[in-house]
mmCIF file of C-alpha atoms in Angstrom:
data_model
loop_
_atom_site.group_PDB
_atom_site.id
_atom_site.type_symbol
_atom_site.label_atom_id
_atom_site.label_comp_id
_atom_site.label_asym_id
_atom_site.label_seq_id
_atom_site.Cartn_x
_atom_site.Cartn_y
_atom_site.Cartn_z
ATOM 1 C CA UNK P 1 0.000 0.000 0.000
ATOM 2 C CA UNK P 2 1.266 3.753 -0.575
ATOM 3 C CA UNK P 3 0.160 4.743 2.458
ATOM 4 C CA UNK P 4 2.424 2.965 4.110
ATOM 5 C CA UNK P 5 5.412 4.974 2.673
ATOM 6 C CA UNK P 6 5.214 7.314 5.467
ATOM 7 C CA UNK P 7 5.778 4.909 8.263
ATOM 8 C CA UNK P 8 8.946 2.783 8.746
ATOM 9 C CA UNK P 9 11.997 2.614 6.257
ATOM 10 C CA UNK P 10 10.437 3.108 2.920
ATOM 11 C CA UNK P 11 12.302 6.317 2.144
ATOM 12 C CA UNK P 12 15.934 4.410 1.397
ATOM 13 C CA UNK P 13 15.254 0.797 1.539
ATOM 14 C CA UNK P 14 18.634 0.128 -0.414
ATOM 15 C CA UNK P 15 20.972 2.118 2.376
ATOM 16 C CA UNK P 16 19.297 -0.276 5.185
ATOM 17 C CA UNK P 17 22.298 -1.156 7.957
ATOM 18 C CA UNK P 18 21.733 -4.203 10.253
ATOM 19 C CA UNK P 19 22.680 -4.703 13.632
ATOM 20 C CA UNK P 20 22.057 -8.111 15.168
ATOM 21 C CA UNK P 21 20.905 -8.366 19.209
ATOM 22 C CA UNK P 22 21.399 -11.986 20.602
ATOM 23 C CA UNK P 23 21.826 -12.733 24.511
ATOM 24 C CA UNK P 24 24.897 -15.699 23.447
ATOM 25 C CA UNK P 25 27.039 -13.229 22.452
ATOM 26 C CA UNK P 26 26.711 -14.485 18.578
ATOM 27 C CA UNK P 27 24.987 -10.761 17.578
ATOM 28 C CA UNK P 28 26.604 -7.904 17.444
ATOM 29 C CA UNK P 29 25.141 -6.638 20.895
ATOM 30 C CA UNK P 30 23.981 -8.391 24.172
ATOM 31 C CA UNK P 31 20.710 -6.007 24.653
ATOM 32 C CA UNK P 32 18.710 -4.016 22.478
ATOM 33 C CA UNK P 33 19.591 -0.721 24.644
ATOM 34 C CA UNK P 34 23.385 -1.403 22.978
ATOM 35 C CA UNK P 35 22.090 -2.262 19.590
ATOM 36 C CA UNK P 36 20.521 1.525 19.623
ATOM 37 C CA UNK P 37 23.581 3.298 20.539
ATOM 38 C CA UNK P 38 25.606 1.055 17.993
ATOM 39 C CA UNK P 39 23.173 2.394 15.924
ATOM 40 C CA UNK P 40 23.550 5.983 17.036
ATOM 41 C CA UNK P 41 27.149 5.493 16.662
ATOM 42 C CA UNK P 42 26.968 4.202 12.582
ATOM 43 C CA UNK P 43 25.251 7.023 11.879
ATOM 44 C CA UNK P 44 27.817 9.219 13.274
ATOM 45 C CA UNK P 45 30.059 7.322 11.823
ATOM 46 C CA UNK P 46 28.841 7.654 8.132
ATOM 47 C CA UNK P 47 27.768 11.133 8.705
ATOM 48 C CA UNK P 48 24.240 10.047 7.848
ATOM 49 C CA UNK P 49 21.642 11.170 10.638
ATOM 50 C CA UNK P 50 18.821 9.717 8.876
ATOM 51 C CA UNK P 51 20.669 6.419 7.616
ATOM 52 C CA UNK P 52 18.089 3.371 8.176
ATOM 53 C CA UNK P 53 18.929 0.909 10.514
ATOM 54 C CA UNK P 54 16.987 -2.317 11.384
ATOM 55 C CA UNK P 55 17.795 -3.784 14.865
ATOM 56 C CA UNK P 56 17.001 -7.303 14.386
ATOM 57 C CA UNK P 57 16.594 -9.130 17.428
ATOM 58 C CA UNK P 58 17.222 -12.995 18.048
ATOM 59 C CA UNK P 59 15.033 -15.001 20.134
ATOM 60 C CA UNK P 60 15.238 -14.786 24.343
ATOM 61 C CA UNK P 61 13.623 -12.878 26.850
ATOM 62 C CA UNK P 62 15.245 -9.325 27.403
ATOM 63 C CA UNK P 63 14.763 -7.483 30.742
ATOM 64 C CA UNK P 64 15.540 -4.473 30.367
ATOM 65 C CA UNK P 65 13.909 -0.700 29.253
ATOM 66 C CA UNK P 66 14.056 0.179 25.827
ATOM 67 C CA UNK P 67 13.843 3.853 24.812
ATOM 68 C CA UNK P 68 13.976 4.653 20.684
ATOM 69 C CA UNK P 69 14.980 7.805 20.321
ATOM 70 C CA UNK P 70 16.380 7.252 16.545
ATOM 71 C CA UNK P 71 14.142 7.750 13.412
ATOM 72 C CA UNK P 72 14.290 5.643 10.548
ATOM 73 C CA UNK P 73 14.850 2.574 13.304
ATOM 74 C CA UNK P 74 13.664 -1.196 12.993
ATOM 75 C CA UNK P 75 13.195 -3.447 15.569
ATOM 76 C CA UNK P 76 12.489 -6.833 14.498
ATOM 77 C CA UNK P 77 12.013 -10.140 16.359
ATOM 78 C CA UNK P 78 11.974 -13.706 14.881
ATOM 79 C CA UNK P 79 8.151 -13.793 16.175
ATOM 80 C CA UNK P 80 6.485 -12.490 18.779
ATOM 81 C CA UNK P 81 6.076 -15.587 20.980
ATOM 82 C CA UNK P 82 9.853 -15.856 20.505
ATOM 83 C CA UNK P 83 11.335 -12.441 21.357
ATOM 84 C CA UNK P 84 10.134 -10.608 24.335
ATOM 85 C CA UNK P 85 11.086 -7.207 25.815
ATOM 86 C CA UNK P 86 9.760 -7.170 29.411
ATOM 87 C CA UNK P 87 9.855 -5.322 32.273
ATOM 88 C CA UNK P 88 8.086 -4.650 35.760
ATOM 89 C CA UNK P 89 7.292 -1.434 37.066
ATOM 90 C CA UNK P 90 3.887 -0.005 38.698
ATOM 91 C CA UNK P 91 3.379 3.339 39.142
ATOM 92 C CA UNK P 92 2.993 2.873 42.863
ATOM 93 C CA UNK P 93 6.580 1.763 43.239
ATOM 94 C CA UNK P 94 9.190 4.578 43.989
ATOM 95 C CA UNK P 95 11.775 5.844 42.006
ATOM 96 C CA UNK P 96 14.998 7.020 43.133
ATOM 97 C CA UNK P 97 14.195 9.794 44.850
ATOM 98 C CA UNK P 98 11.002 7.732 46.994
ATOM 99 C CA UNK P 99 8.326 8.770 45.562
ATOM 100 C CA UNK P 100 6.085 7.061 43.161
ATOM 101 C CA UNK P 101 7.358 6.420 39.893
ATOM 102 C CA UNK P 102 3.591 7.357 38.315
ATOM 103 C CA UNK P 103 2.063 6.185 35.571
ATOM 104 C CA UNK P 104 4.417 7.534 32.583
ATOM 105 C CA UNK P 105 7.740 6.947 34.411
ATOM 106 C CA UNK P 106 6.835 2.941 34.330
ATOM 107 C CA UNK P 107 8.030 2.071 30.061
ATOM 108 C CA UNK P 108 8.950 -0.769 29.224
ATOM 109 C CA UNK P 109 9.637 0.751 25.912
ATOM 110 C CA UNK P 110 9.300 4.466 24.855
ATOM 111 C CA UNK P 111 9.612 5.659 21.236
ATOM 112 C CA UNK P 112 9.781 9.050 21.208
ATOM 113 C CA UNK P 113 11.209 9.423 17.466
ATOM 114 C CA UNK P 114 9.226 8.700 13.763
ATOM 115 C CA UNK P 115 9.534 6.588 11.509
ATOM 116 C CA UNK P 116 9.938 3.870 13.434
ATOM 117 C CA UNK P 117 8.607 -0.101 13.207
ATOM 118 C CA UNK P 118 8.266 -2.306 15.848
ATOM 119 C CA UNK P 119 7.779 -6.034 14.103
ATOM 120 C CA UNK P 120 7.582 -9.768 15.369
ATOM 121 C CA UNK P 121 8.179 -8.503 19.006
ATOM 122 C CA UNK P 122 6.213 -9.256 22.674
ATOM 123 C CA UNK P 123 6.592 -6.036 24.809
ATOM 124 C CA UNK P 124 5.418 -6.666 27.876
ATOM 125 C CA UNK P 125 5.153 -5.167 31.207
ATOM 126 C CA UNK P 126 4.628 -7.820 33.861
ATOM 127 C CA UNK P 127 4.406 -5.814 36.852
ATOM 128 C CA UNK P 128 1.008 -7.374 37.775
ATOM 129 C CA UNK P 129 -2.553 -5.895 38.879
ATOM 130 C CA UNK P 130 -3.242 -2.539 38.484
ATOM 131 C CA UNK P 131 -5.231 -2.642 41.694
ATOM 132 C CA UNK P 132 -1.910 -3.457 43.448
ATOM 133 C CA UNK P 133 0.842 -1.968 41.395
ATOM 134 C CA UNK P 134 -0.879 0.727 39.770
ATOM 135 C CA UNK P 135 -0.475 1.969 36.041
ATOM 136 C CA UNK P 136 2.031 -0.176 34.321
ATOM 137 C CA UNK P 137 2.881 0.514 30.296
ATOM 138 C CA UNK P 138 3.986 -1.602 28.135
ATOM 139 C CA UNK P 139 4.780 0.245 25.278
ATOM 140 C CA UNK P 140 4.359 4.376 25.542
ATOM 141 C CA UNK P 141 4.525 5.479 21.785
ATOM 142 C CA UNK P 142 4.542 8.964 21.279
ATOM 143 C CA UNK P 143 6.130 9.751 17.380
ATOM 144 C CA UNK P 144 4.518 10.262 13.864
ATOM 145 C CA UNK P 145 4.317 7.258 11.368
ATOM 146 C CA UNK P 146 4.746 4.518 13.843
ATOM 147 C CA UNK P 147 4.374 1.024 12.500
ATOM 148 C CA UNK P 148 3.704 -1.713 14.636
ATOM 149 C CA UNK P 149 3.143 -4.886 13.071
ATOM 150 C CA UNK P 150 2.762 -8.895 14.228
ATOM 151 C CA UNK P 151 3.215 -7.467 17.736
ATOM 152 C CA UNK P 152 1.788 -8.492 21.269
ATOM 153 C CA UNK P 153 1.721 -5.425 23.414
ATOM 154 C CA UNK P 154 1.173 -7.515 27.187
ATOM 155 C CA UNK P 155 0.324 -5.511 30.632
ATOM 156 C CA UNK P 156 -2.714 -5.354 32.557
ATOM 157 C CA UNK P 157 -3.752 -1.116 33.303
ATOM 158 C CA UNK P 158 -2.698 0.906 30.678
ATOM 159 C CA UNK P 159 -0.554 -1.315 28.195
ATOM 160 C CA UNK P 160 -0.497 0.965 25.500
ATOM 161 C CA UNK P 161 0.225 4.878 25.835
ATOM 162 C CA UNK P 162 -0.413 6.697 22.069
ATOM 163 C CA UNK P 163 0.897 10.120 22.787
ATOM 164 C CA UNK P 164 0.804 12.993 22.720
ATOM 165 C CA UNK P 165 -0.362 13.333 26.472
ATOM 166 C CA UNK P 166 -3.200 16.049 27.159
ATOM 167 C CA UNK P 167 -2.383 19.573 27.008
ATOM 168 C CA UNK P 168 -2.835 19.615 31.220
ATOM 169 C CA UNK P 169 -2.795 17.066 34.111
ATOM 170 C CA UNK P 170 -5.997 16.887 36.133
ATOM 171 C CA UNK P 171 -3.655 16.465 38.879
ATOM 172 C CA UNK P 172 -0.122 18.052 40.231
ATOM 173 C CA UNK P 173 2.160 15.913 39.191
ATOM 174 C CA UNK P 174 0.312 13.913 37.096
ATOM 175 C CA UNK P 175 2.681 13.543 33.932
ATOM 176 C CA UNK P 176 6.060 13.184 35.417
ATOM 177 C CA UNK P 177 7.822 11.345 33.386
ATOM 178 C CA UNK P 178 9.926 11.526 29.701
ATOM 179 C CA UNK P 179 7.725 13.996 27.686
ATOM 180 C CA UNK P 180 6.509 15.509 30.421
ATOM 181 C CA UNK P 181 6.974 19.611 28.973
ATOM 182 C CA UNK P 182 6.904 18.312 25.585
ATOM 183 C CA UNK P 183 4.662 20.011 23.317
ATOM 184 C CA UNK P 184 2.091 18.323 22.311
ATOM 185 C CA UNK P 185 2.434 16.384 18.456
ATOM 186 C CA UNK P 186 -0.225 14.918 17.125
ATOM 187 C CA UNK P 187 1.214 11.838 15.437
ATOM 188 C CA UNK P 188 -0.001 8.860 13.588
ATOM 189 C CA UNK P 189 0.291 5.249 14.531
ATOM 190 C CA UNK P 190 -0.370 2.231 12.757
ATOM 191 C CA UNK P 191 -0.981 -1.052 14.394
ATOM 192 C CA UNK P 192 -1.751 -4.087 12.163
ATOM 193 C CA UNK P 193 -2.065 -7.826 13.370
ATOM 194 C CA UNK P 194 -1.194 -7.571 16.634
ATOM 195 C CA UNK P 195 -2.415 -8.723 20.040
ATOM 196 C CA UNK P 196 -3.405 -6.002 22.944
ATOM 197 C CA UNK P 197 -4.170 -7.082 26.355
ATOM 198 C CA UNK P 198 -4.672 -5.589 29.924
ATOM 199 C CA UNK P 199 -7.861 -4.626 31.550
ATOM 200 C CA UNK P 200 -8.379 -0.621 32.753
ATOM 201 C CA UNK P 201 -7.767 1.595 29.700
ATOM 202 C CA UNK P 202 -5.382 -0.190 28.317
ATOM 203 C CA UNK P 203 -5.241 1.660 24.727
ATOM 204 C CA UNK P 204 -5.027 5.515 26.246
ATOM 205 C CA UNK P 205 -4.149 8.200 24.771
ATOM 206 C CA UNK P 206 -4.162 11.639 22.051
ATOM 207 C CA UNK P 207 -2.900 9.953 18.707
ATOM 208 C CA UNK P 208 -4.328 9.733 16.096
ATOM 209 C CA UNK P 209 -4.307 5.601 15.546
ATOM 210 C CA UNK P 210 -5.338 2.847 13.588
ATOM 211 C CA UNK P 211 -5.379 -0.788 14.767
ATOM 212 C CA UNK P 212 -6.254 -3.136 11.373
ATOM 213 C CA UNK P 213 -7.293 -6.874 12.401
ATOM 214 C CA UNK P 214 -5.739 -6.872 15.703
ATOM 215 C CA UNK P 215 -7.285 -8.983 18.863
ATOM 216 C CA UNK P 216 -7.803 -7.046 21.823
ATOM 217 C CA UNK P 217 -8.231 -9.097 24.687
ATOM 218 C CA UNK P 218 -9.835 -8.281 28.029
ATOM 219 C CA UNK P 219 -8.110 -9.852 31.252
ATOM 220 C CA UNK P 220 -10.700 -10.871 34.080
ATOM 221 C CA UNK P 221 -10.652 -8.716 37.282
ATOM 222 C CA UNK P 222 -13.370 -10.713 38.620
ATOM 223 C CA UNK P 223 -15.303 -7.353 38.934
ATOM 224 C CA UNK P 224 -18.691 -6.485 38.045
ATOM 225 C CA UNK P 225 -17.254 -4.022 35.827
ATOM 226 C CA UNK P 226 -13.741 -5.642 34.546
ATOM 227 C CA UNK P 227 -12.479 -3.137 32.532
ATOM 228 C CA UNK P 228 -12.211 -0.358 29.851
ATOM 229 C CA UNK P 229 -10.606 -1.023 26.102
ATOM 230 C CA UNK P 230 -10.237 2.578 25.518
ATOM 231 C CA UNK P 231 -9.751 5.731 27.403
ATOM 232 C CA UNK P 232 -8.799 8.240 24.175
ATOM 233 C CA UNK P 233 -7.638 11.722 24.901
ATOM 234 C CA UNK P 234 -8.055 13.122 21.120
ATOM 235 C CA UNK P 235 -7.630 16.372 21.011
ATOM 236 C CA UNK P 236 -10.309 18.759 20.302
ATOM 237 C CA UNK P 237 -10.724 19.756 16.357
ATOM 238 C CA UNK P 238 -9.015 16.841 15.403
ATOM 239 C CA UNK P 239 -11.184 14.377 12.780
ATOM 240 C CA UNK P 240 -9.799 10.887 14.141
ATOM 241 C CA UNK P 241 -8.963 9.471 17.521
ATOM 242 C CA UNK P 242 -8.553 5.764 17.301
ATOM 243 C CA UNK P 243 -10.045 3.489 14.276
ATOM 244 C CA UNK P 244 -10.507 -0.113 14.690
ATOM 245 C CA UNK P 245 -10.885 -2.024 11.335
ATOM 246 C CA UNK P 246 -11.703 -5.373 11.200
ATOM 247 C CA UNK P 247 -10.479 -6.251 14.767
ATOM 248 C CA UNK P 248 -11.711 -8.619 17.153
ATOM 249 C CA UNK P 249 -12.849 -7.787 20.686
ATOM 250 C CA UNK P 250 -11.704 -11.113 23.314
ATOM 251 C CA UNK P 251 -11.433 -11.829 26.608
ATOM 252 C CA UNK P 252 -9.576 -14.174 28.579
ATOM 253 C CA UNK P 253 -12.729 -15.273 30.791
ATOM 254 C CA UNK P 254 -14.668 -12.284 31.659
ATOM 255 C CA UNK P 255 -18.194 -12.204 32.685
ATOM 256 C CA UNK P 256 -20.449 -11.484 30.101
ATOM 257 C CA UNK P 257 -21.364 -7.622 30.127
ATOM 258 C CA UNK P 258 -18.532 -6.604 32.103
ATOM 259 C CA UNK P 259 -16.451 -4.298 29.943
ATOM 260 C CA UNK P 260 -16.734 -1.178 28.268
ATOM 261 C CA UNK P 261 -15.453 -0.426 25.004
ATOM 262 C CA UNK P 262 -14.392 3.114 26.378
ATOM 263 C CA UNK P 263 -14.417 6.137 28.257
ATOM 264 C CA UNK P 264 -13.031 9.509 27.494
ATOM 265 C CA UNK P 265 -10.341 10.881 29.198
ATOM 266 C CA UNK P 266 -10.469 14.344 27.788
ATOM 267 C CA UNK P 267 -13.710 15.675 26.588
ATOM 268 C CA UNK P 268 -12.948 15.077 22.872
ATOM 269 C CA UNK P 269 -12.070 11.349 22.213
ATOM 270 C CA UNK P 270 -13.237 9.750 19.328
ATOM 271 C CA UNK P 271 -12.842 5.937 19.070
ATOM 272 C CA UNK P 272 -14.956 4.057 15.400
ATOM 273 C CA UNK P 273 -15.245 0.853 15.208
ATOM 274 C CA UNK P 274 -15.670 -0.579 11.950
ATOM 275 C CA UNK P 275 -16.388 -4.315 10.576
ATOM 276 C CA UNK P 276 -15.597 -5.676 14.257
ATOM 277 C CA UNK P 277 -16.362 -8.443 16.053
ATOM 278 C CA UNK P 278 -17.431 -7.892 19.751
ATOM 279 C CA UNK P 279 -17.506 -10.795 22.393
ATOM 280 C CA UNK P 280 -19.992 -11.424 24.702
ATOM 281 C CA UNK P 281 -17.884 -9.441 27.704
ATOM 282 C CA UNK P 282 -18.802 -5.700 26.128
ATOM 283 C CA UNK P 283 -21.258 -4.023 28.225
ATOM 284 C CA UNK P 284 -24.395 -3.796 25.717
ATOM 285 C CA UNK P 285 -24.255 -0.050 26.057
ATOM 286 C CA UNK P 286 -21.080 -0.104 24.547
ATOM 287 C CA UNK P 287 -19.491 2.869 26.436
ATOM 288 C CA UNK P 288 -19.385 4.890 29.873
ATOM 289 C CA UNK P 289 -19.037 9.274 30.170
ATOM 290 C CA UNK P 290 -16.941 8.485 32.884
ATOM 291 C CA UNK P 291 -19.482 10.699 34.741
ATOM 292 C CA UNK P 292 -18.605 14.176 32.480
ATOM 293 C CA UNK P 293 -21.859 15.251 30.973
ATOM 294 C CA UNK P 294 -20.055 17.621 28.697
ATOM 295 C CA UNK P 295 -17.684 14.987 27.617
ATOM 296 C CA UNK P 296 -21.313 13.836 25.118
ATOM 297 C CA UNK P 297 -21.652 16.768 23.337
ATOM 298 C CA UNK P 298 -17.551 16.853 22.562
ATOM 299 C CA UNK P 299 -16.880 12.941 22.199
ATOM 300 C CA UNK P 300 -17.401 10.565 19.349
ATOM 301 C CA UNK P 301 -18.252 7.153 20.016
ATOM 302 C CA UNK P 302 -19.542 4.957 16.763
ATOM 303 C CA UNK P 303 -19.591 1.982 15.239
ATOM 304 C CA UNK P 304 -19.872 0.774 11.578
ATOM 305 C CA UNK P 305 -20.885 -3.142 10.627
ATOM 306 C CA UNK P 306 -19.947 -4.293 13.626
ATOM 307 C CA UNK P 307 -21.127 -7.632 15.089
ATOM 308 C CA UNK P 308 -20.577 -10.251 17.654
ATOM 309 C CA UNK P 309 -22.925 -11.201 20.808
ATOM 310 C CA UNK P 310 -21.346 -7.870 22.095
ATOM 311 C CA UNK P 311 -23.073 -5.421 19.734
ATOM 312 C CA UNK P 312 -26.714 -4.367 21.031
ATOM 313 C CA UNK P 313 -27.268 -1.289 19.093
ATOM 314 C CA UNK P 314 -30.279 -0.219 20.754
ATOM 315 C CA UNK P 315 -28.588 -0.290 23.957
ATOM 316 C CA UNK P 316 -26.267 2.259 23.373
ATOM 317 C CA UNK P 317 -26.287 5.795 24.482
ATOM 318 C CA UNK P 318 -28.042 8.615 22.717
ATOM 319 C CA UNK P 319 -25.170 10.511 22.483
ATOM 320 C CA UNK P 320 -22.880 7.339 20.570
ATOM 321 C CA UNK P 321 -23.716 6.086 17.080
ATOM 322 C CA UNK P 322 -24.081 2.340 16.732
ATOM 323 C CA UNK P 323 -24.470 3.272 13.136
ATOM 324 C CA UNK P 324 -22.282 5.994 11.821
ATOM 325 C CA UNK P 325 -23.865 7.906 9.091
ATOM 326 C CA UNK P 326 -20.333 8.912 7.406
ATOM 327 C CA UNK P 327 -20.134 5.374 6.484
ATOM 328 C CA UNK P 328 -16.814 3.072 6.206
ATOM 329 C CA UNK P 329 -15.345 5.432 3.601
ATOM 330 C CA UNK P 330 -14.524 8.045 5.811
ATOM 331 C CA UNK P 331 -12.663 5.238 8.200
ATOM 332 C CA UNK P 332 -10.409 4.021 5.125
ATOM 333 C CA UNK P 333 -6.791 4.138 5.997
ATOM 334 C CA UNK P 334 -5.675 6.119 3.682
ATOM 335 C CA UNK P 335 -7.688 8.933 5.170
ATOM 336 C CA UNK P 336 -7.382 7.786 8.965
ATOM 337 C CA UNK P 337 -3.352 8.104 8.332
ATOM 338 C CA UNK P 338 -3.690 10.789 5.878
ATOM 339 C CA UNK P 339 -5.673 13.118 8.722
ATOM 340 C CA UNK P 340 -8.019 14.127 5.744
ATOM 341 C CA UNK P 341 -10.786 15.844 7.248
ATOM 342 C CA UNK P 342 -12.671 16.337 3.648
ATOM 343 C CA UNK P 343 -14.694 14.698 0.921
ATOM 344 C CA UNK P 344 -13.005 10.894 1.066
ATOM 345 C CA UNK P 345 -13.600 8.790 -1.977
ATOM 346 C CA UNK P 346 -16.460 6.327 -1.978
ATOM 347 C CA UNK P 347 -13.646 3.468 -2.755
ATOM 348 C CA UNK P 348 -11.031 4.173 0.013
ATOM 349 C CA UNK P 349 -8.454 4.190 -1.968
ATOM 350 C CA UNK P 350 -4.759 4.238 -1.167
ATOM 351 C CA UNK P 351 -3.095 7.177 -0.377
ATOM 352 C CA UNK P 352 -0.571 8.561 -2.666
ATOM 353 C CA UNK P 353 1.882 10.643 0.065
ATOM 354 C CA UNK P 354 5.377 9.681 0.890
#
């Protein structure tokens, strides 16, 4: 597809450098964190800042934190049930200083550059329940034309951070961590056959994103209420929050009814569904206003061809659309990735930018 051109490597496929990761010493690094500055190196090296490297990554189990700061970076696994990047931190545990690391302090892998892919990897944060540990993230990916492909993104509250973060914390204190006074980029993020699991908002965030026939699973709490998919922070004006295409809504064992698709955590989210499957775990309302009447009027919440025991349309809110009138055209990926906010053909056609 075109569209794809602005994600990953595509601008200089032929200049690609490799740099192997394997824990027996056989690679040319031990960890992935030394693979990067290798990589930072070479392109010092060959006076190239924007040289493209791919960071390919034998099979183990690497414990350790991971921050991509490079653009035009690969990081490739063998498979995803093969190479895993994991780590274990809550926010309720205390950094250095003693006080709680919070939520965005608690990585286990941060790209904060674009361009970058993430393929055939399991990045996981393992520090447990939310209920005891607190937030724990997975992957926080803040960076425009992020491609994340055959992945399984593994953590329990809050897996997956999409920056940007909101313009404000509701709370002192509430964004310490690595972007903390970093303005605020909208970027675009691309996540296609992978696996998503945790429980409380565990795809959060201000991108703008689209997840194409991914599973997102739900992990029992044993609550009445076991969790929220989505807790989107899109900012306001913007014409697309998250997309889900063709994806396919699972649990682990929840009780039937006990999940929401989403909540907003700023007043303007938008999350579409479109040609999804829902289990039988989704509330049949669908969603929750998180008790923020305003949040109705501001917030987009629809659905198109969606299906599954978990889709009661007349059970959703007044102020969501089980059906959306703009139709699946105006969901195509070309003009989800493309941020078109105008007129999108009737075929969804590819996008010719690059």
């Amino acid at each position: 597809m075109m569209v794809s051109t602005m994600f990953g490597q595509a601008a200089h496929p032929m200049r690609t450098t490799t740099i192997t990761v394997s824990q027996d010493g056989q690679g040319d690094c031990r960890t992935v964190g030394d693979a990067l500055t290798l990589a930072a190196e070479t392109r010092l090296q060959r006076r190239d800042a924007h040289l493209p490297i791919t960071i390919f990554i034998h099979p183990g189990t690497y414990r350790e934190r991971v921050t991509v700061t490079l653009p035009y970076v690969t990081l490739e696994g063998v498979d995803a049930a093969s190479t895993v990047i994991a780590l274990g931190l809550g926010a309720r545990m205390p950094a250095d200083d003693g006080t709680p690391l919070g939520t965005f302090r608690t990585y286990t892998m941060l790209v904060d550059a674009d361009h970058v892919t993430l393929r055939g990897l399991s990045i996981v944060n393992d520090a447990g329940d939310g209920r005891e540990v607190g937030q724990a993230i997975a992957l926080y990916a803040d960076g425009d034309g992020l491609l994340v492909e055959d992945c399984r993104l593994l953590g329990h509250q809050d897996t997956l951070f999409t920056g940007p973060l909101p313009p404000k914390e509701l709370q002192p204190g509430g964004f310490i961590g690595p972007k903390q006074f970093a303005p605020r980029k909208v970027g675009r993020q691309w996540y296609r056959r992978c696996l998503i699991a945790g429980d409380v908002d565990f795809i959060f965030g201000g991108a703008t994103a689209l997840f194409e026939d991914c599973e997102i699973r739900s992990l029992d709490r044993g609550e009445e209420v076991n969790g929220y998919v989505t807790a989107a922070s899109t900012p306001e004006g913007r014409p697309y929050g998250y997309v889900f295409r063709d994806c396919r809504f699972t649990s682990d064992s929840c009780a039937p009814g006990s999940v929401y698709l989403g909540r907003p955590w700023r007043d303007f989210a938008r999350v579409a569904l479109v040609d999804c499957e829902l289990g039988e775990h989704i509330r049949s309302e669908g969603w929750w206003d998180w008790g923020k009447p305003q949040a109705r009027d501001g917030s987009r919440f629809s659905g198109v061809g969606l299906f599954g025991p978990g889709f009661a349309p007349e059970c959703w809110p007044d102020w969501t659309l089980p059906d959306d009138p703009a139709g699946p055209a105006w969901y195509a990926p070309r003009h989800v990735l493309d941020t078109a906010e105008e007129n999108p053909d009737e075929d969804g056609g590819e996008s010719s930018w690059s």
